[in-house]
PDB file of C-alpha atoms in Angstrom:
ATOM      1  CA  MET A   1      14.324 -13.905 -12.695  1.00 35.00           C
ATOM      2  CA  GLU A   2      17.677 -13.627 -14.378  1.00 45.00           C
ATOM      3  CA  VAL A   3      17.709  -9.861 -14.687  1.00 50.00           C
ATOM      4  CA  GLU A   4      16.923  -9.452 -10.985  1.00 53.00           C
ATOM      5  CA  GLU A   5      19.866 -11.647 -10.051  1.00 50.00           C
ATOM      6  CA  LYS A   6      22.141  -9.590 -12.273  1.00 52.00           C
ATOM      7  CA  LEU A   7      20.747  -6.252 -11.154  1.00 51.00           C
ATOM      8  CA  VAL A   8      23.085  -5.985  -8.169  1.00 54.00           C
ATOM      9  CA  LYS A   9      26.096  -6.296 -10.478  1.00 75.00           C
ATOM     10  CA  PHE A  10      25.242  -3.220 -12.497  1.00 85.00           C
ATOM     11  CA  LYS A  11      27.328  -0.252 -11.434  1.00 83.00           C
ATOM     12  CA  THR A  12      25.231   2.313 -13.278  1.00 90.00           C
ATOM     13  CA  HIS A  13      21.696   2.802 -14.530  1.00 92.00           C
ATOM     14  CA  LYS A  14      23.147   3.006 -18.031  1.00 93.00           C
ATOM     15  CA  GLU A  15      24.608  -0.508 -17.733  1.00 92.00           C
ATOM     16  CA  TYR A  16      21.253  -1.796 -16.491  1.00 93.00           C
ATOM     17  CA  CYS A  17      19.389  -0.238 -19.438  1.00 94.00           C
ATOM     18  CA  LYS A  18      21.959  -1.582 -21.892  1.00 93.00           C
ATOM     19  CA  TYR A  19      21.469  -5.112 -20.546  1.00 93.00           C
ATOM     20  CA  LEU A  20      17.680  -4.846 -20.917  1.00 93.00           C
ATOM     21  CA  LYS A  21      17.965  -3.534 -24.464  1.00 93.00           C
ATOM     22  CA  GLU A  22      20.400  -6.269 -25.504  1.00 93.00           C
ATOM     23  CA  ASN A  23      18.036  -8.891 -24.087  1.00 92.00           C
ATOM     24  CA  LYS A  24      14.947  -7.261 -25.630  1.00 92.00           C
ATOM     25  CA  ILE A  25      13.304  -6.656 -22.248  1.00 93.00           C
ATOM     26  CA  ARG A  26      10.873  -3.741 -22.673  1.00 94.00           C
ATOM     27  CA  PHE A  27       9.884  -3.246 -19.029  1.00 95.00           C
ATOM     28  CA  GLY A  28      12.673  -3.972 -16.576  1.00 94.00           C
ATOM     29  CA  PRO A  29      12.277  -4.773 -12.871  1.00 94.00           C
ATOM     30  CA  PHE A  30      12.229  -1.838 -10.473  1.00 95.00           C
ATOM     31  CA  TYR A  31      15.119  -1.200  -8.137  1.00 93.00           C
ATOM     32  CA  GLU A  32      15.325   1.220  -5.237  1.00 92.00           C
ATOM     33  CA  SER A  33      17.010   4.468  -6.217  1.00 89.00           C
ATOM     34  CA  SER A  34      18.387   7.487  -4.397  1.00 79.00           C
ATOM     35  CA  PRO A  35      16.646  10.846  -4.829  1.00 70.00           C
ATOM     36  CA  ILE A  36      18.277  13.326  -7.170  1.00 64.00           C
ATOM     37  CA  GLU A  37      18.853  16.537  -5.269  1.00 52.00           C
ATOM     38  CA  ASN A  38      17.194  19.524  -6.916  1.00 52.00           C
ATOM     39  CA  ALA A  39      15.346  22.662  -5.909  1.00 53.00           C
ATOM     40  CA  ILE A  40      12.193  20.699  -5.072  1.00 54.00           C
ATOM     41  CA  THR A  41      13.895  18.078  -2.891  1.00 56.00           C
ATOM     42  CA  LYS A  42      15.886  20.776  -1.086  1.00 55.00           C
ATOM     43  CA  ALA A  43      12.661  22.619  -0.268  1.00 55.00           C
ATOM     44  CA  SER A  44      10.975  19.477   1.098  1.00 57.00           C
ATOM     45  CA  ASP A  45      11.196  18.623   4.771  1.00 56.00           C
ATOM     46  CA  ASP A  46      11.405  15.057   6.065  1.00 54.00           C
ATOM     47  CA  TYR A  47       7.618  14.750   6.195  1.00 53.00           C
ATOM     48  CA  ASP A  48       7.243  15.629   2.521  1.00 73.00           C
ATOM     49  CA  ALA A  49      10.136  13.470   1.363  1.00 83.00           C
ATOM     50  CA  PRO A  50       9.353  10.203  -0.424  1.00 90.00           C
ATOM     51  CA  LYS A  51       9.595   7.026   1.639  1.00 91.00           C
ATOM     52  CA  GLN A  52      11.172   5.216  -1.287  1.00 93.00           C
ATOM     53  CA  ILE A  53      12.079   5.910  -4.892  1.00 95.00           C
ATOM     54  CA  PHE A  54      11.956   3.154  -7.493  1.00 96.00           C
ATOM     55  CA  LYS A  55      13.326   3.192 -11.008  1.00 95.00           C
ATOM     56  CA  ASN A  56      13.495   0.924 -14.029  1.00 95.00           C
ATOM     57  CA  ASN A  57      14.449   1.585 -17.641  1.00 96.00           C
ATOM     58  CA  LEU A  58      11.216   3.481 -18.361  1.00 97.00           C
ATOM     59  CA  TYR A  59       9.820   5.032 -15.192  1.00 97.00           C
ATOM     60  CA  GLN A  60      10.663   6.606 -11.874  1.00 96.00           C
ATOM     61  CA  VAL A  61       8.146   6.147  -9.065  1.00 97.00           C
ATOM     62  CA  SER A  62       8.324   8.192  -5.868  1.00 95.00           C
ATOM     63  CA  MET A  63       6.378   6.600  -3.016  1.00 96.00           C
ATOM     64  CA  PHE A  64       4.925   8.967  -0.397  1.00 95.00           C
ATOM     65  CA  GLU A  65       2.637   8.634   2.575  1.00 93.00           C
ATOM     66  CA  ALA A  66      -0.683  10.004   1.285  1.00 92.00           C
ATOM     67  CA  ASP A  67      -1.666  11.647   4.594  1.00 88.00           C
ATOM     68  CA  LEU A  68      -1.584  15.161   3.126  1.00 85.00           C
ATOM     69  CA  PHE A  69      -4.148  14.208   0.486  1.00 87.00           C
ATOM     70  CA  VAL A  70      -6.533  11.967   2.436  1.00 85.00           C
ATOM     71  CA  GLU A  71      -9.206  13.185   4.853  1.00 82.00           C
ATOM     72  CA  GLU A  72      -8.372  11.790   8.287  1.00 80.00           C
ATOM     73  CA  GLY A  73     -10.797   9.096   9.360  1.00 80.00           C
ATOM     74  CA  GLU A  74     -12.653   9.130   6.046  1.00 81.00           C
ATOM     75  CA  TRP A  75     -10.512   6.637   4.131  1.00 89.00           C
ATOM     76  CA  PRO A  76      -8.034   3.854   4.924  1.00 93.00           C
ATOM     77  CA  GLU A  77      -4.307   4.625   4.835  1.00 94.00           C
ATOM     78  CA  MET A  78      -2.897   5.036   1.339  1.00 96.00           C
ATOM     79  CA  TRP A  79       0.311   5.378  -0.588  1.00 97.00           C
ATOM     80  CA  HIS A  80       0.754   8.226  -3.041  1.00 97.00           C
ATOM     81  CA  LEU A  81       2.718   7.097  -6.106  1.00 97.00           C
ATOM     82  CA  SER A  82       4.151   9.953  -8.165  1.00 96.00           C
ATOM     83  CA  ILE A  83       5.070   8.518 -11.568  1.00 97.00           C
ATOM     84  CA  LYS A  84       7.037   9.916 -14.479  1.00 96.00           C
ATOM     85  CA  ARG A  85       8.812   8.627 -17.542  1.00 97.00           C
ATOM     86  CA  LEU A  86      12.586   8.952 -17.428  1.00 96.00           C
ATOM     87  CA  ASP A  87      12.520  10.840 -20.736  1.00 95.00           C
ATOM     88  CA  ARG A  88       9.996  13.269 -19.135  1.00 96.00           C
ATOM     89  CA  ASN A  89       7.551  12.763 -22.019  1.00 96.00           C
ATOM     90  CA  ALA A  90       3.788  12.493 -21.562  1.00 96.00           C
ATOM     91  CA  PHE A  91       2.272   9.009 -21.443  1.00 93.00           C
ATOM     92  CA  HIS A  92      -0.819   7.221 -20.323  1.00 89.00           C
ATOM     93  CA  ASP A  93      -0.388   3.505 -20.820  1.00 93.00           C
ATOM     94  CA  TRP A  94      -3.010   1.845 -18.621  1.00 94.00           C
ATOM     95  CA  ARG A  95      -1.269  -1.531 -18.669  1.00 96.00           C
ATOM     96  CA  ASP A  96       1.997   0.030 -17.540  1.00 97.00           C
ATOM     97  CA  MET A  97       0.207   1.913 -14.747  1.00 98.00           C
ATOM     98  CA  GLN A  98      -1.395  -1.332 -13.554  1.00 97.00           C
ATOM     99  CA  ARG A  99       1.987  -3.066 -13.671  1.00 97.00           C
ATOM    100  CA  ILE A 100       3.622  -0.245 -11.702  1.00 98.00           C
ATOM    101  CA  LYS A 101       0.931  -0.583  -9.019  1.00 98.00           C
ATOM    102  CA  ASN A 102       1.371  -4.361  -8.919  1.00 98.00           C
ATOM    103  CA  GLU A 103       5.159  -4.310  -8.684  1.00 97.00           C
ATOM    104  CA  ILE A 104       5.582  -1.373  -6.296  1.00 97.00           C
ATOM    105  CA  VAL A 105       2.684  -2.038  -3.892  1.00 98.00           C
ATOM    106  CA  GLY A 106       1.021  -5.373  -4.688  1.00 98.00           C
ATOM    107  CA  VAL A 107      -1.271  -7.261  -7.045  1.00 97.00           C
ATOM    108  CA  ASP A 108      -4.102  -7.338  -4.490  1.00 97.00           C
ATOM    109  CA  ASN A 109      -3.919  -3.640  -3.549  1.00 98.00           C
ATOM    110  CA  GLU A 110      -6.307  -1.250  -5.270  1.00 98.00           C
ATOM    111  CA  GLY A 111      -5.289   2.146  -6.602  1.00 98.00           C
ATOM    112  CA  VAL A 112      -7.026   5.044  -8.320  1.00 97.00           C
ATOM    113  CA  GLU A 113      -6.068   7.979 -10.495  1.00 97.00           C
ATOM    114  CA  LEU A 114      -8.290  10.970  -9.729  1.00 95.00           C
ATOM    115  CA  PHE A 115      -9.837  13.228 -12.348  1.00 96.00           C
ATOM    116  CA  PRO A 116     -10.684  16.135 -10.028  1.00 96.00           C
ATOM    117  CA  MET A 117     -13.061  19.040 -10.083  1.00 97.00           C
ATOM    118  CA  GLU A 118     -11.415  21.961 -11.877  1.00 98.00           C
ATOM    119  CA  ARG A 119     -10.750  23.946  -8.721  1.00 97.00           C
ATOM    120  CA  ARG A 120      -8.527  21.091  -7.458  1.00 94.00           C
ATOM    121  CA  LEU A 121      -6.748  20.519 -10.764  1.00 95.00           C
ATOM    122  CA  VAL A 122      -2.949  20.197 -10.703  1.00 93.00           C
ATOM    123  CA  ASP A 123      -1.373  20.046 -14.175  1.00 94.00           C
ATOM    124  CA  SER A 124       2.163  21.401 -14.025  1.00 93.00           C
ATOM    125  CA  ALA A 125       4.374  18.612 -15.391  1.00 95.00           C
ATOM    126  CA  ASN A 126       4.265  15.240 -17.141  1.00 96.00           C
ATOM    127  CA  GLN A 127       3.835  13.624 -13.738  1.00 95.00           C
ATOM    128  CA  TYR A 128       1.078  11.136 -12.926  1.00 96.00           C
ATOM    129  CA  HIS A 129      -0.390  10.352  -9.516  1.00 97.00           C
ATOM    130  CA  MET A 130      -1.933   7.180  -8.166  1.00 98.00           C
ATOM    131  CA  PHE A 131      -3.384   6.654  -4.691  1.00 97.00           C
ATOM    132  CA  VAL A 132      -3.141   3.049  -3.478  1.00 98.00           C
ATOM    133  CA  ILE A 133      -4.769   1.560  -0.373  1.00 97.00           C
ATOM    134  CA  LYS A 134      -2.095   0.039   1.854  1.00 97.00           C
ATOM    135  CA  ASP A 135      -4.304  -2.785   3.117  1.00 97.00           C
ATOM    136  CA  SER A 136      -4.664  -5.430   0.390  1.00 97.00           C
ATOM    137  CA  LYS A 137      -7.850  -6.693   2.041  1.00 96.00           C
ATOM    138  CA  VAL A 138      -9.660  -3.365   1.591  1.00 95.00           C
ATOM    139  CA  PRO A 139     -11.031  -2.629  -1.900  1.00 94.00           C
ATOM    140  CA  PHE A 140     -12.619   0.599  -3.077  1.00 94.00           C
ATOM    141  CA  PRO A 141     -16.433   0.604  -2.771  1.00 93.00           C
ATOM    142  CA  PHE A 142     -16.790   0.855  -6.564  1.00 92.00           C
ATOM    143  CA  GLY A 143     -15.483  -0.875  -9.679  1.00 90.00           C
ATOM    144  CA  PHE A 144     -15.936  -4.244 -11.368  1.00 85.00           C
ATOM    145  CA  ARG A 145     -16.345  -7.252  -9.086  1.00 84.00           C
ATOM    146  CA  THR A 146     -14.848  -9.824 -11.422  1.00 84.00           C
ATOM    147  CA  ARG A 147     -11.843 -10.316 -13.675  1.00 88.00           C
ATOM    148  CA  LEU A 148     -12.103 -10.400 -17.471  1.00 87.00           C
ATOM    149  CA  VAL A 149      -9.061 -10.147 -19.747  1.00 91.00           C
ATOM    150  CA  ASP A 150      -9.669 -10.804 -23.435  1.00 92.00           C
ATOM    151  CA  ASP A 151      -8.032 -10.282 -26.809  1.00 92.00           C
ATOM    152  CA  GLY A 152     -11.070  -8.260 -27.798  1.00 90.00           C
ATOM    153  CA  GLU A 153     -12.396  -9.210 -31.223  1.00 88.00           C
ATOM    154  CA  ALA A 154     -15.848 -10.507 -30.326  1.00 90.00           C
ATOM    155  CA  CYS A 155     -18.912  -8.507 -31.393  1.00 90.00           C
ATOM    156  CA  GLY A 156     -16.809  -5.839 -33.082  1.00 90.00           C
ATOM    157  CA  THR A 157     -14.756  -4.938 -30.006  1.00 89.00           C
ATOM    158  CA  LYS A 158     -11.161  -3.878 -30.555  1.00 90.00           C
ATOM    159  CA  GLN A 159      -8.221  -4.483 -28.243  1.00 92.00           C
ATOM    160  CA  ARG A 160      -4.615  -3.476 -28.839  1.00 93.00           C
ATOM    161  CA  PRO A 161      -2.268  -6.453 -29.277  1.00 93.00           C
ATOM    162  CA  TRP A 162      -0.340  -7.715 -26.279  1.00 93.00           C
ATOM    163  CA  ARG A 163       3.348  -6.937 -26.339  1.00 92.00           C
ATOM    164  CA  GLU A 164       5.623  -9.955 -26.571  1.00 90.00           C
ATOM    165  CA  GLY A 165       5.681 -11.834 -23.279  1.00 89.00           C
ATOM    166  CA  GLU A 166       3.022  -9.607 -21.655  1.00 92.00           C
ATOM    167  CA  ARG A 167      -0.215 -11.466 -22.453  1.00 94.00           C
ATOM    168  CA  PRO A 168      -1.761 -12.623 -19.147  1.00 94.00           C
ATOM    169  CA  PRO A 169      -1.963 -16.422 -18.875  1.00 94.00           C
ATOM    170  CA  ASP A 170      -5.715 -16.251 -18.207  1.00 93.00           C
ATOM    171  CA  ALA A 171      -6.491 -14.013 -21.198  1.00 94.00           C
ATOM    172  CA  THR A 172      -9.293 -15.373 -23.358  1.00 91.00           C
ATOM    173  CA  HIS A 173     -10.205 -15.069 -27.019  1.00 93.00           C
ATOM    174  CA  MET A 174     -13.978 -15.073 -26.865  1.00 91.00           C
ATOM    175  CA  THR A 175     -16.329 -15.699 -29.746  1.00 92.00           C
ATOM    176  CA  ASP A 176     -19.366 -13.500 -30.371  1.00 93.00           C
ATOM    177  CA  GLU A 177     -21.566 -16.152 -28.742  1.00 92.00           C
ATOM    178  CA  GLU A 178     -19.398 -16.360 -25.610  1.00 89.00           C
ATOM    179  CA  LEU A 179     -19.350 -12.591 -25.115  1.00 87.00           C
ATOM    180  CA  LEU A 180     -23.104 -12.289 -25.651  1.00 89.00           C
ATOM    181  CA  SER A 181     -23.640 -15.103 -23.148  1.00 87.00           C
ATOM    182  CA  ILE A 182     -21.645 -13.173 -20.527  1.00 82.00           C
ATOM    183  CA  VAL A 183     -23.554  -9.954 -21.229  1.00 80.00           C
ATOM    184  CA  LYS A 184     -26.897 -11.746 -20.919  1.00 81.00           C
ATOM    185  CA  SER A 185     -25.841 -13.377 -17.650  1.00 78.00           C
ATOM    186  CA  GLY A 186     -25.093  -9.983 -16.135  1.00 68.00           C
ATOM    187  CA  GLY A 187     -21.428 -10.895 -15.794  1.00 58.00           C
ATOM    188  CA  GLU A 188     -22.018 -14.024 -13.702  1.00 57.00           C
ATOM    189  CA  LYS A 189     -19.999 -16.129 -16.145  1.00 55.00           C
ATOM    190  CA  TRP A 190     -16.855 -14.056 -15.746  1.00 52.00           C
ATOM    191  CA  HIS A 191     -13.923 -15.475 -13.856  1.00 49.00           C
ATOM    192  CA  PRO A 192     -14.507 -15.747 -10.079  1.00 46.00           C
ATOM    193  CA  SER A 193     -13.743 -12.612  -8.102  1.00 45.00           C
ATOM    194  CA  VAL A 194     -10.363 -12.486  -6.431  1.00 45.00           C
ATOM    195  CA  THR A 195     -10.473 -11.093  -2.912  1.00 43.00           C
ATOM    196  CA  ASN A 196      -7.822 -11.093  -0.233  1.00 43.00           C
ATOM    197  CA  GLY A 197      -5.509 -13.019  -2.530  1.00 45.00           C
ATOM    198  CA  GLU A 198      -7.844 -16.017  -2.730  1.00 46.00           C
ATOM    199  CA  GLU A 199     -10.457 -17.047  -5.265  1.00 43.00           C
ATOM    200  CA  ASP A 200     -14.000 -17.140  -3.967  1.00 41.00           C
ATOM    201  CA  ALA A 201     -15.444 -20.614  -3.792  1.00 37.00           C
TER     202      ALA A 201
END
């Protein structure tokens, strides 16, 4: 990718963002960044410090070991991704969150965002948290089993338009009849499940 080849030549984040804007690239590739020293980072010991920090023109993602938040022996090892916009504004773009997970950890790794019981609620900044299983062969024991990406006009459904260059190559544009056929089949006519990086036979 051209921008990735040029990324090493940028001396500053500002130059990088300028290049993306001039080339009409909305979501730039992530690069590894150094932590900005502040009161929080000074108070953190080595165990609490992020393993890596990634940044692009929109987001900063701090990658931590999730040991502090996962019951030992109950769940597989996970990464804790702490995500914020660079402008510090609130956001919740599901497609961007999925892309962050894919690019930072992997397309076959599964992650979740927890909506906790009130007594465990943490809401102190426009910061978003995702917990991602390290092992790409281990899925969560819940969720859809198949892939379905559609433009969303069949049977009165509504889907926001894809941004330029971001429509998945396998996205469909189903008719009412095709969607109803899938519903009646119990989902068996969806695309084959993808597990462990390979399509099921």
